[in-house]
CSV table of C-alpha atoms in Angstrom, one decimal:
chain,number,residue,atom,x,y,z
A,1,MET,CA,95.9,97.1,92.4
A,2,SER,CA,93.0,95.6,90.7
A,3,THR,CA,94.3,91.7,90.3
A,4,SER,CA,96.8,89.7,92.4
A,5,LEU,CA,99.0,86.6,92.2
A,6,PHE,CA,98.6,84.0,89.7
A,7,SER,CA,95.9,86.0,88.0
A,8,LEU,CA,98.1,88.8,87.7
A,9,ALA,CA,101.1,86.5,86.0
A,10,LEU,CA,98.8,85.2,83.8
A,11,ALA,CA,97.9,88.3,82.1
A,12,PHE,CA,101.1,89.9,82.4
A,13,ALA,CA,102.4,87.1,80.9
A,14,ALA,CA,100.1,87.3,77.8
A,15,MET,CA,100.6,91.1,77.1
A,16,PRO,CA,102.7,91.7,74.6
A,17,VAL,CA,106.3,92.8,75.3
A,18,GLN,CA,105.3,96.6,75.2
A,19,ALA,CA,102.5,96.0,77.8
A,20,GLN,CA,105.2,94.2,80.1
A,21,ILE,CA,106.9,98.2,80.4
A,22,ASN,CA,103.9,99.1,82.7
A,23,ALA,CA,104.7,96.4,85.1
A,24,ALA,CA,105.6,98.8,87.4
A,25,ASP,CA,102.7,100.3,87.6
A,26,SER,CA,101.7,96.3,88.7
A,27,VAL,CA,104.5,94.6,90.3
A,28,MET,CA,102.8,91.8,91.0
A,29,SER,CA,104.3,89.3,88.2
A,30,HIS,CA,104.8,85.9,89.8
A,31,ALA,CA,108.7,85.3,88.9
A,32,GLY,CA,109.1,81.9,90.3
A,33,GLY,CA,106.6,79.5,88.4
A,34,HIS,CA,105.4,77.8,91.5
A,35,ARG,CA,101.6,76.6,92.0
A,36,LEU,CA,102.0,78.6,95.3
A,37,SER,CA,102.7,82.1,95.7
A,38,ILE,CA,103.8,83.7,98.7
A,39,GLY,CA,104.2,87.5,98.9
A,40,GLY,CA,103.7,90.7,100.4
A,41,TYR,CA,104.0,94.3,100.5
A,42,GLY,CA,104.8,96.9,103.9
A,43,GLU,CA,105.0,100.3,104.9
A,44,ALA,CA,106.8,102.1,108.1
A,45,ALA,CA,106.5,105.5,108.6
A,46,TYR,CA,107.7,108.7,110.5
A,47,SER,CA,105.8,112.1,110.6
A,48,ARG,CA,105.9,115.5,112.2
A,49,ASN,CA,102.8,117.2,111.3
A,50,PHE,CA,103.4,121.3,111.9
A,51,TYR,CA,99.6,121.7,112.8
A,52,SER,CA,97.7,121.7,115.9
A,53,ASP,CA,95.8,118.6,116.3
A,54,ASN,CA,92.8,119.9,118.6
A,55,VAL,CA,89.4,118.4,117.5
A,56,TYR,CA,88.5,121.9,117.0
A,57,ARG,CA,91.1,123.2,115.0
A,58,TYR,CA,88.5,124.2,112.2
A,59,SER,CA,85.9,125.7,113.9
A,60,ARG,CA,88.1,127.6,116.5
A,61,ALA,CA,91.5,128.0,114.3
A,62,SER,CA,92.2,131.4,115.4
A,63,GLN,CA,93.1,129.3,118.7
A,64,TYR,CA,95.1,126.6,117.5
A,65,LYS,CA,97.0,128.6,115.5
A,66,LYS,CA,100.6,128.5,117.7
A,67,ASP,CA,100.0,124.9,118.7
A,68,PRO,CA,103.3,123.0,118.7
A,69,SER,CA,104.2,120.2,115.9
A,70,HIS,CA,103.2,116.5,116.5
A,71,GLY,CA,104.8,113.4,115.8
A,72,ARG,CA,103.7,109.7,114.9
A,73,PHE,CA,105.5,106.7,114.2
A,74,ASP,CA,102.3,104.7,111.3
A,75,ILE,CA,103.2,101.1,110.0
A,76,PRO,CA,100.0,101.8,107.7
A,77,HIS,CA,100.1,98.0,105.7
A,78,ALA,CA,101.8,95.5,106.2
A,79,VAL,CA,100.2,92.7,104.1
A,80,ILE,CA,100.4,89.1,102.6
A,81,TYR,CA,99.5,86.9,99.3
A,82,LEU,CA,98.4,83.8,99.1
A,83,GLY,CA,97.8,82.0,96.1
A,84,TYR,CA,97.4,78.7,94.2
A,85,ASP,CA,96.9,77.5,90.8
A,86,PHE,CA,94.7,74.2,91.1
A,87,GLY,CA,95.2,73.7,87.1
A,88,LYS,CA,92.8,73.4,84.6
A,89,GLY,CA,92.5,77.1,84.7
A,90,TRP,CA,91.5,77.9,88.3
A,91,THR,CA,93.4,79.5,90.4
A,92,MET,CA,92.7,81.1,93.7
A,93,GLY,CA,93.9,84.5,95.5
A,94,SER,CA,94.2,85.5,98.9
A,95,GLU,CA,95.0,89.1,100.6
A,96,ILE,CA,95.3,89.7,104.0
A,97,GLU,CA,96.3,93.1,105.6
A,98,PHE,CA,97.1,94.5,108.7
A,99,GLU,CA,96.3,97.7,109.1
A,100,HIS,CA,99.0,100.0,111.9
A,101,THR,CA,100.0,97.1,113.9
A,102,GLY,CA,97.1,96.5,115.5
A,103,THR,CA,94.1,93.9,116.1
A,104,GLY,CA,89.8,95.4,117.7
A,105,SER,CA,88.3,98.4,118.2
A,106,SER,CA,90.0,101.5,117.8
A,107,VAL,CA,89.9,105.0,120.1
A,108,GLU,CA,89.1,108.4,117.9
A,109,GLN,CA,88.1,111.4,119.4
A,110,GLU,CA,84.9,112.7,116.9
A,111,TYR,CA,85.7,116.1,115.7
A,112,GLU,CA,81.4,116.6,114.8
A,113,GLU,CA,80.7,115.3,118.1
A,114,SER,CA,81.9,118.4,120.3
A,115,GLY,CA,85.4,116.2,120.8
A,116,GLU,CA,83.5,112.9,121.8
A,117,TRP,CA,85.3,110.0,122.6
A,118,GLU,CA,84.3,107.1,120.7
A,119,THR,CA,85.5,103.1,120.6
A,120,GLU,CA,85.6,102.9,116.6
A,121,THR,CA,83.5,99.5,115.4
A,122,GLU,CA,85.4,98.1,112.3
A,123,LYS,CA,85.0,94.6,110.4
A,124,GLY,CA,87.7,92.4,111.9
A,125,GLY,CA,89.3,95.3,114.1
A,126,GLU,CA,92.6,96.6,112.1
A,127,VAL,CA,93.4,92.6,110.4
A,128,GLU,CA,91.0,92.5,106.8
A,129,LEU,CA,90.6,90.2,104.5
A,130,GLU,CA,91.6,92.2,100.9
A,131,GLN,CA,90.9,89.7,98.9
A,132,PHE,CA,89.8,86.4,98.7
A,133,TRP,CA,88.2,84.9,95.5
A,134,LEU,CA,88.4,81.8,93.1
A,135,GLN,CA,88.8,82.3,89.6
A,136,LYS,CA,88.2,80.4,86.5
A,137,SER,CA,90.1,81.7,83.4
A,138,PHE,CA,88.6,80.2,80.1
A,139,ALA,CA,91.0,82.4,77.8
A,140,ARG,CA,93.1,85.7,77.7
A,141,TRP,CA,89.7,87.5,76.9
A,142,ALA,CA,87.5,85.9,79.4
A,143,ASN,CA,88.4,85.0,83.0
A,144,ILE,CA,85.6,85.2,86.2
A,145,ARG,CA,86.2,85.6,89.6
A,146,ALA,CA,84.4,85.4,92.2
A,147,GLY,CA,84.2,86.5,96.2
A,148,HIS,CA,86.0,89.1,98.0
A,149,ILE,CA,87.7,91.6,95.6
A,150,VAL,CA,89.6,94.7,95.3
A,151,VAL,CA,87.5,97.2,93.4
A,152,PRO,CA,89.6,99.4,90.8
A,153,VAL,CA,87.6,102.5,90.5
A,154,GLY,CA,90.3,105.6,90.8
A,155,LEU,CA,94.8,104.7,90.0
A,156,LEU,CA,95.1,104.4,94.4
A,157,ASN,CA,92.7,101.5,94.3
A,158,ALA,CA,94.1,100.1,91.2
A,159,HIS,CA,97.6,100.4,92.2
A,160,HIS,CA,97.0,100.9,96.0
A,161,GLU,CA,100.3,98.9,96.6
A,162,PRO,CA,103.2,101.5,98.3
A,163,LEU,CA,105.8,100.8,95.1
A,164,ASN,CA,103.1,102.9,93.0
A,165,PHE,CA,103.1,105.9,94.3
A,166,PHE,CA,106.3,108.9,95.5
A,167,THR,CA,104.7,109.9,98.7
A,168,VAL,CA,104.9,108.0,101.7
A,169,TYR,CA,101.0,107.8,102.6
A,170,ARG,CA,98.7,107.3,99.9
A,171,PRO,CA,97.7,110.0,97.8
A,172,GLN,CA,95.6,112.2,99.4
A,173,GLY,CA,92.7,113.3,97.3
A,174,GLU,CA,91.2,109.3,96.4
A,175,TYR,CA,92.5,107.9,99.9
A,176,THR,CA,90.3,110.8,101.7
A,177,ILE,CA,87.0,110.5,99.0
A,178,LEU,CA,87.1,107.1,98.3
A,179,PRO,CA,87.4,103.8,100.3
A,180,SER,CA,91.2,102.4,100.1
A,181,THR,CA,91.3,100.1,99.3
A,182,TRP,CA,88.1,99.7,98.2
A,183,HIS,CA,87.1,95.9,98.3
A,184,ASP,CA,84.2,94.4,98.6
A,185,THR,CA,82.4,91.0,97.5
A,186,GLY,CA,81.1,90.5,94.5
A,187,ILE,CA,81.7,88.7,91.0
A,188,SER,CA,83.7,90.2,88.4
A,189,PHE,CA,84.3,89.7,84.6
A,190,TRP,CA,87.4,90.1,83.5
A,191,GLY,CA,90.7,89.6,80.2
A,192,HIS,CA,92.7,91.6,77.4
A,193,SER,CA,91.8,92.3,73.9
A,194,GLY,CA,94.7,93.5,71.5
A,195,LYS,CA,96.1,96.4,73.9
A,196,PHE,CA,93.0,96.7,76.6
A,197,ARG,CA,92.7,95.5,79.6
A,198,TYR,CA,88.3,95.3,80.8
A,199,GLU,CA,86.5,94.2,83.9
A,200,LEU,CA,83.2,95.0,84.7
A,201,GLN,CA,82.0,94.2,88.7
A,202,MET,CA,78.5,93.2,90.6
A,203,LEU,CA,79.3,93.9,94.2
A,204,ALA,CA,76.9,94.6,97.8
A,205,GLY,CA,76.1,98.2,97.6
A,206,LEU,CA,77.5,100.7,99.9
A,207,ASP,CA,75.9,101.6,102.9
A,208,GLY,CA,74.9,105.2,103.6
A,209,PHE,CA,74.6,105.2,107.0
A,210,LYS,CA,78.9,105.4,106.7
A,211,PHE,CA,79.0,108.1,104.3
A,212,SER,CA,80.3,110.9,106.4
A,213,ARG,CA,81.1,115.0,105.4
A,214,ASP,CA,85.2,114.3,106.3
A,215,GLY,CA,85.7,111.5,104.1
A,216,TRP,CA,82.6,111.3,101.7
A,217,ILE,CA,82.3,107.5,100.8
A,218,ASN,CA,85.6,106.5,102.1
A,219,ALA,CA,83.4,104.8,105.2
A,220,GLY,CA,80.5,102.8,103.1
A,221,ALA,CA,82.1,99.5,101.3
A,222,GLY,CA,83.0,98.5,105.4
A,223,SER,CA,80.5,96.7,107.8
A,224,PRO,CA,80.5,96.8,111.0
A,225,PHE,CA,78.7,92.8,110.8
A,226,GLU,CA,79.6,90.0,111.0
A,227,TYR,CA,78.5,90.3,107.5
A,228,LYS,CA,78.0,92.8,104.2
A,229,VAL,CA,74.3,93.6,104.3
A,230,ALA,CA,73.6,93.3,100.6
A,231,ASN,CA,70.4,94.8,100.1
A,232,LYS,CA,71.3,97.0,97.0
A,233,TYR,CA,73.6,96.1,95.2
A,234,GLY,CA,77.0,98.5,93.0
A,235,PHE,CA,78.4,97.6,89.5
A,236,ALA,CA,82.1,98.7,89.1
A,237,THR,CA,83.3,98.8,85.4
A,238,ARG,CA,87.2,100.2,84.6
A,239,LEU,CA,88.8,99.9,80.5
A,240,ASP,CA,92.7,100.4,80.5
A,241,TYR,CA,94.7,100.8,77.4
A,242,TYR,CA,97.9,100.3,77.0
A,243,VAL,CA,98.6,102.9,73.9
A,244,THR,CA,102.2,102.4,74.0
A,245,ASP,CA,105.6,100.9,75.5
A,246,GLY,CA,105.0,102.9,79.0
A,247,LEU,CA,101.8,104.5,78.2
A,248,ARG,CA,98.8,103.6,80.3
A,249,LEU,CA,95.3,105.5,80.5
A,250,GLY,CA,92.6,104.5,82.3
A,251,LEU,CA,89.3,104.9,82.7
A,252,SER,CA,86.9,103.4,85.8
A,253,GLY,CA,83.9,103.9,87.1
A,254,TYR,CA,80.7,103.2,89.9
A,255,TYR,CA,76.8,103.0,90.3
A,256,GLY,CA,75.1,101.8,93.4
A,257,ARG,CA,72.2,102.6,96.1
A,258,SER,CA,73.4,103.4,99.3
A,259,MET,CA,70.2,104.3,101.0
A,260,HIS,CA,68.0,100.9,102.7
A,261,ASN,CA,71.6,99.0,102.4
A,262,THR,CA,72.3,98.8,106.5
A,263,PHE,CA,71.0,96.9,109.5
A,264,PRO,CA,68.1,96.6,110.0
A,265,HIS,CA,66.3,97.1,106.9
A,266,ASP,CA,63.3,98.8,108.2
A,267,MET,CA,62.6,102.4,105.9
A,268,GLU,CA,61.6,100.3,103.0
A,269,GLY,CA,58.5,99.4,102.0
A,270,ASP,CA,55.2,99.0,102.8
A,271,ASN,CA,53.3,100.7,106.1
A,272,TYR,CA,50.8,98.0,108.2
A,273,ASN,CA,49.0,99.5,111.1
A,274,THR,CA,48.3,97.3,113.8
A,275,GLN,CA,45.7,95.1,112.2
A,276,GLY,CA,48.6,94.6,109.5
A,277,GLU,CA,46.0,96.6,107.1
A,278,LYS,CA,48.3,98.5,104.5
A,279,ILE,CA,48.0,102.9,105.3
A,280,GLY,CA,50.8,103.7,102.4
A,281,THR,CA,54.2,103.2,101.9
A,282,LYS,CA,57.3,104.2,104.9
A,283,THR,CA,58.2,108.0,105.2
A,284,TYR,CA,62.0,106.7,103.2
A,285,ASP,CA,61.0,104.1,100.7
A,286,ASN,CA,61.6,106.0,97.9
A,287,ILE,CA,65.0,107.7,98.6
A,288,LYS,CA,67.5,105.6,96.9
A,289,GLY,CA,71.0,108.0,97.9
A,290,SER,CA,72.2,106.8,94.2
A,291,VAL,CA,76.3,107.0,93.9
A,292,TYR,CA,77.6,107.3,90.7
A,293,ILE,CA,81.8,108.5,90.2
A,294,GLY,CA,83.9,108.8,87.2
A,295,SER,CA,87.0,108.7,87.1
A,296,PHE,CA,90.4,109.0,84.6
A,297,ASP,CA,93.7,108.6,85.3
A,298,PHE,CA,97.2,107.1,83.6
A,299,THR,CA,100.7,106.3,83.5
A,300,PHE,CA,103.5,107.5,82.0
A,301,ASN,CA,107.1,105.1,82.5
A,302,LYS,CA,109.9,106.1,80.5
A,303,TYR,CA,113.0,107.8,79.3
A,304,ASN,CA,114.0,108.0,83.3
A,305,TRP,CA,110.8,110.2,84.2
A,306,ILE,CA,107.4,108.5,86.0
A,307,VAL,CA,104.4,110.4,85.4
A,308,ARG,CA,101.2,109.8,87.0
A,309,GLY,CA,97.9,111.5,87.3
A,310,GLN,CA,94.1,110.9,87.8
A,311,ALA,CA,90.8,113.1,88.5
A,312,ASP,CA,87.6,111.4,90.5
A,313,TYR,CA,84.4,113.2,90.4
A,314,GLY,CA,80.7,112.3,92.6
A,315,TYR,CA,77.4,112.4,92.9
A,316,LEU,CA,75.7,111.3,95.4
A,317,SER,CA,71.2,111.9,95.2
A,318,ASP,CA,69.1,112.6,98.0
A,319,ALA,CA,72.5,113.2,100.2
A,320,ARG,CA,69.8,116.4,102.3
A,321,THR,CA,67.2,113.4,103.0
A,322,LEU,CA,70.5,110.6,104.0
A,323,SER,CA,72.4,113.1,105.7
A,324,THR,CA,68.3,114.1,107.8
A,325,VAL,CA,68.0,109.9,108.3
A,326,LYS,CA,71.0,109.0,109.8
A,327,ILE,CA,71.8,112.1,112.1
A,328,ASN,CA,68.7,111.7,113.3
A,329,ARG,CA,68.7,107.7,114.0
A,330,THR,CA,67.2,107.3,117.9
A,331,SER,CA,70.3,105.0,118.8
A,332,ASN,CA,72.7,106.5,119.8
A,333,ASN,CA,75.7,103.6,119.9
A,334,ALA,CA,74.9,102.8,116.5
A,335,PRO,CA,77.7,102.2,114.2
A,336,TYR,CA,76.4,104.9,111.6
A,337,ASP,CA,78.3,108.0,111.3
A,338,LYS,CA,76.3,111.5,112.3
A,339,SER,CA,77.9,114.2,110.2
A,340,TYR,CA,76.2,115.5,106.8
A,341,VAL,CA,77.6,114.2,103.5
A,342,GLY,CA,77.6,115.9,100.7
A,343,LYS,CA,75.9,115.7,97.0
A,344,ASN,CA,79.6,116.0,95.4
A,345,ALA,CA,83.0,115.1,95.6
A,346,VAL,CA,85.9,115.7,93.8
A,347,ALA,CA,89.9,114.8,94.0
A,348,ILE,CA,92.4,115.5,91.2
A,349,GLY,CA,96.2,114.4,91.9
A,350,VAL,CA,99.5,114.5,89.4
A,351,GLU,CA,102.9,113.1,90.0
A,352,VAL,CA,106.0,114.1,88.1
A,353,GLY,CA,109.2,112.1,88.8
A,354,TYR,CA,113.0,111.6,87.6
A,355,ASP,CA,115.6,109.5,88.0
A,356,ILE,CA,118.5,110.8,88.4
A,357,PHE,CA,120.9,107.7,89.0
A,358,SER,CA,120.2,107.2,85.4
A,359,GLN,CA,122.7,110.2,84.9
A,360,ILE,CA,125.4,108.2,87.3
A,361,GLN,CA,126.5,105.4,84.9
A,362,LYS,CA,127.8,103.3,87.2
A,363,LEU,CA,124.9,103.7,90.1
A,364,HIS,CA,122.1,103.2,86.4
A,365,ALA,CA,124.1,99.4,85.8
A,366,ASP,CA,124.0,98.5,88.9
A,367,GLN,CA,120.3,99.5,89.2
A,368,GLN,CA,119.5,102.1,91.7
A,369,LYS,CA,117.7,104.8,91.4
A,370,PHE,CA,116.7,107.5,92.7
A,371,TYR,CA,113.7,109.7,92.0
A,372,LEU,CA,113.2,112.8,92.8
A,373,PHE,CA,109.6,114.2,92.6
A,374,GLY,CA,106.9,116.8,92.7
A,375,ARG,CA,102.8,116.7,93.7
A,376,TYR,CA,100.0,118.4,93.4
A,377,ASP,CA,96.6,117.6,94.7
A,378,TYR,CA,93.6,119.1,95.3
A,379,TYR,CA,90.7,116.9,96.7
A,380,ASN,CA,87.3,118.3,98.9
A,381,SER,CA,85.3,115.8,100.8
A,382,TYR,CA,82.3,118.0,101.0
A,383,ILE,CA,80.6,119.5,98.7
A,384,PRO,CA,76.5,120.3,100.1
A,385,ALA,CA,73.5,120.0,98.3
A,386,LYS,CA,70.9,122.9,98.5
A,387,GLY,CA,70.1,123.3,102.2
A,388,GLU,CA,73.0,121.1,103.3
A,389,PRO,CA,75.5,124.0,105.4
A,390,THR,CA,78.9,124.4,104.6
A,391,TYR,CA,82.0,123.2,105.9
A,392,ASP,CA,84.7,125.3,103.6
A,393,TYR,CA,87.8,123.3,105.8
A,394,THR,CA,87.1,120.0,103.5
A,395,LYS,CA,88.4,122.4,100.6
A,396,LYS,CA,92.2,121.6,100.6
A,397,GLN,CA,95.4,121.6,97.7
A,398,ALA,CA,98.7,120.3,98.7
A,399,VAL,CA,101.8,120.7,97.4
A,400,THR,CA,104.5,118.0,98.0
A,401,PHE,CA,108.3,117.4,97.2
A,402,GLY,CA,110.5,114.5,97.6
A,403,PHE,CA,112.7,112.0,97.0
A,404,ASN,CA,112.2,108.2,96.6
A,405,TYR,CA,115.4,105.8,96.5
A,406,TYR,CA,115.6,102.0,95.2
A,407,PRO,CA,118.8,101.1,96.2
A,408,ILE,CA,117.1,97.2,94.5
A,409,LYS,CA,113.9,97.3,92.6
A,410,GLN,CA,111.6,95.6,96.0
A,411,ILE,CA,112.4,98.1,98.4
A,412,ALA,CA,112.2,102.0,98.4
A,413,VAL,CA,113.4,104.7,101.0
A,414,LYS,CA,110.9,107.4,101.1
A,415,ALA,CA,111.1,111.4,102.3
A,416,ASP,CA,108.7,113.9,101.7
A,417,TYR,CA,107.6,118.0,102.6
A,418,SER,CA,103.5,118.5,102.2
A,419,TYR,CA,102.2,121.8,102.7
A,420,ARG,CA,98.1,121.5,102.2
A,421,PHE,CA,96.5,124.9,101.4
A,422,LEU,CA,93.0,125.4,103.3
A,423,LYS,CA,91.1,128.3,103.1
A,424,SER,CA,92.2,131.6,104.2
A,425,GLN,CA,90.5,131.9,107.3
A,426,TYR,CA,91.8,128.2,108.4
A,427,ASN,CA,96.1,127.4,109.1
A,428,ASN,CA,97.3,125.5,107.0
A,429,GLU,CA,98.8,122.2,107.3
A,430,PRO,CA,102.7,121.3,106.4
A,431,SER,CA,103.7,118.1,107.3
A,432,LEU,CA,107.4,115.8,107.4
A,433,ASN,CA,107.2,112.1,106.4
A,434,ILE,CA,110.3,109.4,106.1
A,435,GLY,CA,109.1,105.9,105.5
A,436,ILE,CA,110.4,102.7,103.8
A,437,ALA,CA,108.4,99.9,101.9
A,438,TYR,CA,108.7,97.4,100.2
A,439,GLU,CA,106.4,94.5,97.7
A,440,ALA,CA,107.8,91.5,96.8
A,441,PHE,CA,107.0,88.0,95.9
A,442,PHE,CA,109.3,85.1,97.7
A,443,LEU,CA,107.5,82.7,96.0
């Protein structure tokens, strides 16, 4: 979600009543009125995947067509919100996230490196400071926030809490190609005017050496170092239009350079000989690796229906050169991804759910809800530049059906069956997922 804690409380308190219906898109409105806010959300999930988990399941698909299913328990996210209202328009917000029950580094088997086992370097392991900012509110239309903030590009990043999507896990498309949750350090100007909410952010740039074939820019916002490299900068923007009671439309986008935004910063600038004389510029001095993203999303919540959808399209300049540079970096232990990255990526998704308890008077009066839903996703994390190899398994479609049961508004019991379709030379990927989730303020 693009905002949290007191900032959202102030924003929604100031919005017209018809826009407050869309608090289902943003369940962070603060009810207690205390200067200190404490809240959070969490998920627990079980999955049974009816396809092979072998690292060669795409490159040697026929060999693994009959492999047995595999199951996993997981705690995808457990989050604590802490916020404080200092008064005179000054507020603080923070969000501490625990992912997959653990801390420290993790071991992964890399598909693009012949199944080699690697210890993955992650900033802070799997405990992340997802938000930490100070904000000064001058008026409803003018707020400035500085620190570590959520980047609200796409529907999932703007509304990433588990009660804001039907599936047990976060929707596949945006979760694959964009950082999720996308958070970075920078400064934001945001506000409301009439039925509009707007935001403009200046951020540390993405690291192109972390881009990949299987995730496009997904890992580019993270840092393996004790600091975030900011040789280059990025700019994000979002505009939400609360059209009418229950309907919100959103546009978001991003631009930033990703080349020369890693450590060491030694591939840009002039070249000098051993006598200190300039002999030209470095080979990759003019390579920018510019990232452009455009996204449209919407939410409709009325008449016992919830409909959500998004479409994201991304372009990366100099993709072929960037791939060549990061694959050929001389240090094998450097924290770079050494797969190709495509010049484009796309993700389209829509989900529709209906509350059948709305037709049962006793359950409806008790404010229990039971949504039956369906979802469709199309996404591709690797659309190659000219001269890059093709990897057709990255083009996927998925159909998902399931239910969400809300015994009370802060808690959901979820289940879904998902069938992921790949191109004909690969094996399709069905799965069954069961989960529980909550989101609430305690103070």
